[in-house]
CSV table of C-alpha atoms in Angstrom, one decimal:
chain,number,residue,atom,x,y,z
A,1,UNK,CA,-43.8,33.1,174.8
A,2,UNK,CA,-41.8,30.9,172.3
A,3,UNK,CA,-40.6,33.5,169.8
A,4,UNK,CA,-39.6,31.0,167.1
A,5,UNK,CA,-43.2,29.9,166.7
A,6,UNK,CA,-44.3,33.5,166.3
A,7,UNK,CA,-41.9,34.4,163.5
A,8,UNK,CA,-41.0,31.4,161.4
A,9,UNK,CA,-42.3,32.5,158.0
A,10,UNK,CA,-40.6,32.6,154.6
A,11,UNK,CA,-39.7,36.2,154.0
A,12,UNK,CA,-37.4,35.6,151.0
A,13,UNK,CA,-39.9,34.9,148.2
A,14,UNK,CA,-42.4,37.2,146.5
A,15,UNK,CA,-45.1,34.6,146.4
A,16,UNK,CA,-44.3,33.3,149.9
A,17,UNK,CA,-44.5,36.8,151.2
A,18,UNK,CA,-48.2,37.1,150.3
A,19,UNK,CA,-49.1,34.2,152.5
A,20,UNK,CA,-46.7,35.4,155.2
A,21,UNK,CA,-48.5,38.7,155.7
A,22,UNK,CA,-51.3,37.2,157.7
A,23,UNK,CA,-49.0,35.1,159.9
A,24,UNK,CA,-46.9,38.2,160.6
A,25,UNK,CA,-49.9,40.3,161.5
A,26,UNK,CA,-51.1,37.5,163.8
A,27,UNK,CA,-47.6,37.5,165.3
A,28,UNK,CA,-47.7,41.2,166.1
A,29,UNK,CA,-51.1,40.8,167.7
A,30,UNK,CA,-50.0,37.8,169.8
A,31,UNK,CA,-46.8,39.6,170.9
A,32,UNK,CA,-48.8,42.7,172.1
A,33,UNK,CA,-51.4,40.6,173.8
A,34,UNK,CA,-48.8,38.5,175.6
A,35,UNK,CA,-46.9,41.6,176.7
A,36,UNK,CA,-50.1,43.1,178.1
A,37,UNK,CA,-51.6,40.0,179.8
A,38,UNK,CA,-48.3,38.8,181.3
A,39,UNK,CA,-46.8,42.2,182.1
A,40,UNK,CA,-43.7,41.5,180.1
A,41,UNK,CA,-41.1,44.1,179.9
A,42,UNK,CA,-41.1,46.2,176.7
A,43,UNK,CA,-37.3,46.0,176.5
A,44,UNK,CA,-37.3,42.2,176.2
A,45,UNK,CA,-40.1,42.0,173.6
A,46,UNK,CA,-39.3,45.1,171.6
A,47,UNK,CA,-36.8,43.5,169.2
A,48,UNK,CA,-39.2,40.8,168.2
A,49,UNK,CA,-42.1,43.3,167.8
A,50,UNK,CA,-39.9,45.5,165.6
A,51,UNK,CA,-38.9,42.6,163.5
A,52,UNK,CA,-42.5,41.5,163.0
A,53,UNK,CA,-43.7,45.0,162.1
A,54,UNK,CA,-40.8,45.6,159.8
A,55,UNK,CA,-41.3,42.4,157.9
A,56,UNK,CA,-45.0,43.0,157.7
A,57,UNK,CA,-44.2,46.3,156.0
A,58,UNK,CA,-41.6,44.7,153.8
A,59,UNK,CA,-44.0,42.0,152.7
A,60,UNK,CA,-46.7,44.6,152.0
A,61,UNK,CA,-44.2,46.6,150.0
A,62,UNK,CA,-43.1,43.5,148.0
A,63,UNK,CA,-46.7,42.4,147.3
A,64,UNK,CA,-47.7,45.9,146.0
A,65,UNK,CA,-44.7,46.5,143.7
A,66,UNK,CA,-44.3,44.9,140.2
A,67,UNK,CA,-41.4,42.8,141.2
A,68,UNK,CA,-42.0,40.4,138.3
A,69,UNK,CA,-44.1,40.5,135.2
A,70,UNK,CA,-47.6,39.2,135.5
A,71,UNK,CA,-47.6,35.4,135.3
A,72,UNK,CA,-43.8,35.1,135.2
A,73,UNK,CA,-42.3,31.9,136.4
A,74,UNK,CA,-39.6,31.7,139.1
A,75,UNK,CA,-40.4,35.2,140.3
A,76,UNK,CA,-37.6,36.9,142.2
A,77,UNK,CA,-37.7,39.5,145.0
A,78,UNK,CA,-35.5,42.5,144.1
A,79,UNK,CA,-31.9,42.6,145.5
A,80,UNK,CA,-32.8,45.7,147.4
A,81,UNK,CA,-35.7,44.0,149.2
A,82,UNK,CA,-33.5,40.9,149.9
A,83,UNK,CA,-30.9,43.1,151.5
A,84,UNK,CA,-33.5,45.1,153.5
A,85,UNK,CA,-34.8,41.8,155.0
A,86,UNK,CA,-31.3,40.4,155.6
A,87,UNK,CA,-30.1,43.5,157.5
A,88,UNK,CA,-33.2,43.5,159.6
A,89,UNK,CA,-32.8,39.8,160.4
A,90,UNK,CA,-29.0,40.1,161.1
A,91,UNK,CA,-29.6,43.0,163.5
A,92,UNK,CA,-32.3,41.0,165.3
A,93,UNK,CA,-30.0,38.0,165.7
A,94,UNK,CA,-27.3,40.2,167.1
A,95,UNK,CA,-29.6,41.8,169.6
A,96,UNK,CA,-30.8,38.4,170.8
A,97,UNK,CA,-27.3,37.1,171.1
A,98,UNK,CA,-26.2,40.1,173.1
A,99,UNK,CA,-29.2,39.8,175.4
A,100,UNK,CA,-28.5,36.1,175.9
A,101,UNK,CA,-24.8,36.6,176.6
A,102,UNK,CA,-25.5,39.4,179.1
A,103,UNK,CA,-28.1,37.3,181.0
A,104,UNK,CA,-25.9,34.2,181.1
A,105,UNK,CA,-22.9,36.4,182.3
A,106,UNK,CA,-24.9,37.8,185.2
A,107,UNK,CA,-26.4,34.5,186.2
A,108,UNK,CA,-23.5,32.1,185.8
A,109,UNK,CA,-20.2,33.9,185.3
A,110,UNK,CA,-19.8,36.5,188.0
A,111,UNK,CA,-16.4,36.4,189.7
A,112,UNK,CA,-15.2,33.4,187.7
A,113,UNK,CA,-12.7,35.3,185.4
A,114,UNK,CA,-14.2,33.7,182.2
A,115,UNK,CA,-13.7,36.8,180.0
A,116,UNK,CA,-9.9,36.6,180.1
A,117,UNK,CA,-10.0,33.1,178.7
A,118,UNK,CA,-12.0,33.9,175.6
A,119,UNK,CA,-9.3,35.6,173.6
A,120,UNK,CA,-8.9,33.9,170.2
A,121,UNK,CA,-11.0,30.9,171.4
A,122,UNK,CA,-13.8,31.0,168.9
A,123,UNK,CA,-14.0,28.2,166.3
A,124,UNK,CA,-14.3,30.9,163.6
A,125,UNK,CA,-11.2,32.7,164.7
A,126,UNK,CA,-9.2,31.1,161.9
A,127,UNK,CA,-11.4,32.6,159.2
A,128,UNK,CA,-9.8,35.6,157.4
A,129,UNK,CA,-12.1,38.3,158.5
A,130,UNK,CA,-11.4,42.1,158.2
A,131,UNK,CA,-10.0,43.5,161.4
A,132,UNK,CA,-11.9,46.8,161.2
A,133,UNK,CA,-14.3,48.9,159.1
A,134,UNK,CA,-11.5,50.2,156.9
A,135,UNK,CA,-10.3,46.7,156.0
A,136,UNK,CA,-13.9,45.6,155.4
A,137,UNK,CA,-14.4,48.6,153.0
A,138,UNK,CA,-11.2,47.5,151.1
A,139,UNK,CA,-12.5,43.9,150.8
A,140,UNK,CA,-14.1,42.8,147.5
A,141,UNK,CA,-17.9,42.4,147.8
A,142,UNK,CA,-17.6,38.8,146.5
A,143,UNK,CA,-15.3,38.0,149.3
A,144,UNK,CA,-17.5,39.6,151.9
A,145,UNK,CA,-20.6,37.8,150.7
A,146,UNK,CA,-18.8,34.4,150.8
A,147,UNK,CA,-17.4,35.3,154.2
A,148,UNK,CA,-20.9,35.9,155.6
A,149,UNK,CA,-22.1,32.6,154.1
A,150,UNK,CA,-19.1,30.8,155.7
A,151,UNK,CA,-19.7,32.3,159.1
A,152,UNK,CA,-23.4,31.5,159.0
A,153,UNK,CA,-22.7,27.9,158.0
A,154,UNK,CA,-20.1,27.6,160.7
A,155,UNK,CA,-22.8,28.2,163.3
A,156,UNK,CA,-25.4,25.6,162.2
A,157,UNK,CA,-23.9,22.8,164.3
A,158,UNK,CA,-22.9,24.8,167.4
A,159,UNK,CA,-26.4,26.4,167.6
A,160,UNK,CA,-28.1,23.0,167.3
A,161,UNK,CA,-26.0,21.6,170.2
A,162,UNK,CA,-26.3,24.8,172.2
A,163,UNK,CA,-30.1,24.5,172.3
A,164,UNK,CA,-29.9,20.7,173.1
A,165,UNK,CA,-27.4,21.1,175.9
A,166,UNK,CA,-28.9,24.2,177.4
A,167,UNK,CA,-32.1,22.3,178.1
A,168,UNK,CA,-30.1,20.4,180.7
A,169,UNK,CA,-28.4,23.4,182.2
A,170,UNK,CA,-29.2,23.7,185.9
A,171,UNK,CA,-31.9,26.4,186.6
A,172,UNK,CA,-31.5,27.8,183.0
A,173,UNK,CA,-34.1,30.5,182.7
A,174,UNK,CA,-36.7,30.2,179.9
A,175,UNK,CA,-35.5,33.6,178.5
A,176,UNK,CA,-32.1,32.2,177.7
A,177,UNK,CA,-33.3,29.0,176.2
A,178,UNK,CA,-36.0,30.8,174.1
A,179,UNK,CA,-33.4,33.1,172.7
A,180,UNK,CA,-31.1,30.2,171.8
A,181,UNK,CA,-34.0,28.5,170.0
A,182,UNK,CA,-34.9,31.6,168.2
A,183,UNK,CA,-31.3,32.4,167.1
A,184,UNK,CA,-30.9,28.8,165.7
A,185,UNK,CA,-34.1,29.2,163.6
A,186,UNK,CA,-33.2,32.7,162.4
A,187,UNK,CA,-29.6,31.8,161.5
A,188,UNK,CA,-31.1,29.2,159.1
A,189,UNK,CA,-33.4,31.9,157.7
A,190,UNK,CA,-30.6,34.4,157.2
A,191,UNK,CA,-28.4,31.7,155.5
A,192,UNK,CA,-31.3,31.0,153.1
A,193,UNK,CA,-31.6,34.7,152.3
A,194,UNK,CA,-27.9,35.1,151.8
A,195,UNK,CA,-27.8,32.3,149.3
A,196,UNK,CA,-30.5,34.1,147.3
A,197,UNK,CA,-28.5,37.3,147.5
A,198,UNK,CA,-25.4,35.6,146.3
A,199,UNK,CA,-27.4,34.0,143.5
A,200,UNK,CA,-28.4,37.4,142.2
A,201,UNK,CA,-25.0,39.2,142.7
A,202,UNK,CA,-23.0,36.3,141.3
A,203,UNK,CA,-25.3,34.4,139.0
A,204,UNK,CA,-24.0,31.2,137.7
A,205,UNK,CA,-21.1,31.0,140.2
A,206,UNK,CA,-21.1,27.6,141.9
A,207,UNK,CA,-21.1,27.9,145.7
A,208,UNK,CA,-18.3,26.4,147.7
A,209,UNK,CA,-19.9,25.3,151.0
A,210,UNK,CA,-16.9,26.1,153.2
A,211,UNK,CA,-17.4,26.4,156.9
A,212,UNK,CA,-15.3,26.3,160.1
A,213,UNK,CA,-15.6,23.1,162.0
A,214,UNK,CA,-16.7,23.3,165.7
A,215,UNK,CA,-15.4,20.7,168.1
A,216,UNK,CA,-16.7,22.1,171.4
A,217,UNK,CA,-19.5,19.6,172.2
A,218,UNK,CA,-17.5,17.6,174.7
A,219,UNK,CA,-16.8,20.8,176.7
A,220,UNK,CA,-20.6,21.5,176.9
A,221,UNK,CA,-21.0,18.0,178.4
A,222,UNK,CA,-18.2,18.1,181.0
A,223,UNK,CA,-19.1,16.9,184.5
A,224,UNK,CA,-17.1,19.7,186.1
A,225,UNK,CA,-19.5,22.6,186.5
A,226,UNK,CA,-17.1,25.5,186.0
A,227,UNK,CA,-15.6,23.9,182.9
A,228,UNK,CA,-19.0,23.4,181.4
A,229,UNK,CA,-20.2,26.9,182.3
A,230,UNK,CA,-17.1,28.4,180.6
A,231,UNK,CA,-17.8,26.4,177.5
A,232,UNK,CA,-21.3,27.9,177.4
A,233,UNK,CA,-20.0,31.4,178.2
A,234,UNK,CA,-17.3,31.1,175.4
A,235,UNK,CA,-19.8,29.9,172.8
A,236,UNK,CA,-22.2,32.7,173.6
A,237,UNK,CA,-19.3,35.2,173.6
A,238,UNK,CA,-18.3,34.0,170.1
A,239,UNK,CA,-21.9,34.1,168.9
A,240,UNK,CA,-22.3,37.7,169.9
A,241,UNK,CA,-19.0,38.6,168.3
A,242,UNK,CA,-19.8,36.8,165.0
A,243,UNK,CA,-23.3,38.1,164.8
A,244,UNK,CA,-22.0,41.6,165.2
A,245,UNK,CA,-19.6,41.1,162.3
A,246,UNK,CA,-22.3,39.7,160.1
A,247,UNK,CA,-24.5,42.6,160.9
A,248,UNK,CA,-21.8,45.1,160.0
A,249,UNK,CA,-20.8,43.3,156.8
A,250,UNK,CA,-24.3,43.2,155.6
A,251,UNK,CA,-24.9,46.9,156.2
A,252,UNK,CA,-21.6,47.7,154.3
A,253,UNK,CA,-22.6,45.4,151.4
A,254,UNK,CA,-26.1,46.9,151.2
A,255,UNK,CA,-24.6,50.4,151.1
A,256,UNK,CA,-22.1,49.4,148.4
A,257,UNK,CA,-24.2,47.2,146.2
A,258,UNK,CA,-27.6,49.0,146.5
A,259,UNK,CA,-26.6,52.6,147.1
A,260,UNK,CA,-23.2,52.7,145.4
A,261,UNK,CA,-21.6,53.7,148.7
A,262,UNK,CA,-23.8,56.8,148.9
A,263,UNK,CA,-25.1,56.2,152.4
């Protein structure tokens, strides 16, 4: 099952959510049917199923609440709902990236000593990110929001090439490729949602589209197999690391901005 085709709906707009409900419901039905007919493991399909159900409920909630006055133009979804969706999506992306890394590690990296080479080797390592939860809590919310945007933008190019090059990886299982395709799509979705969140938290502030440049494409195309496999391994390792940071930052921001740190 190609997950990106099941869940590719706009979850950020109040009006778009109304048309999204039917496609999300169909996605849930198809997921359950596929799991049953093909005997797929619940563990592998559960994150997708949870995301589909969660967003179906979110869309139902948004459609039933008076988010905007009747007939209002440029209707906005509430900041709380935007954060709810962003946190669900970031957690989903992190789960997928962890599963993809673990599967790649078992299939291609055993006994090769790749992990010891990954220290400070991510293209986003130069970004000034908080080292731990305490530092993140001391960071201004404006800075954290901009940091999330920067990290998400920094992955647009690597994810595009990851999918393209992984198609040519020898004996690459469909599960790894399908997760890469899904993460690329959902990273774009999350970036779109974060831009809407920043627009509500910092209205009128002009965005500075900063991102960390990735230069790892030649390594993904190396003729030497071990060098090429390490390039994939390192990129997946960095993706797992950064998706975890984004997930944690969004949960912290939601707690601070929506619940005034009472969570």
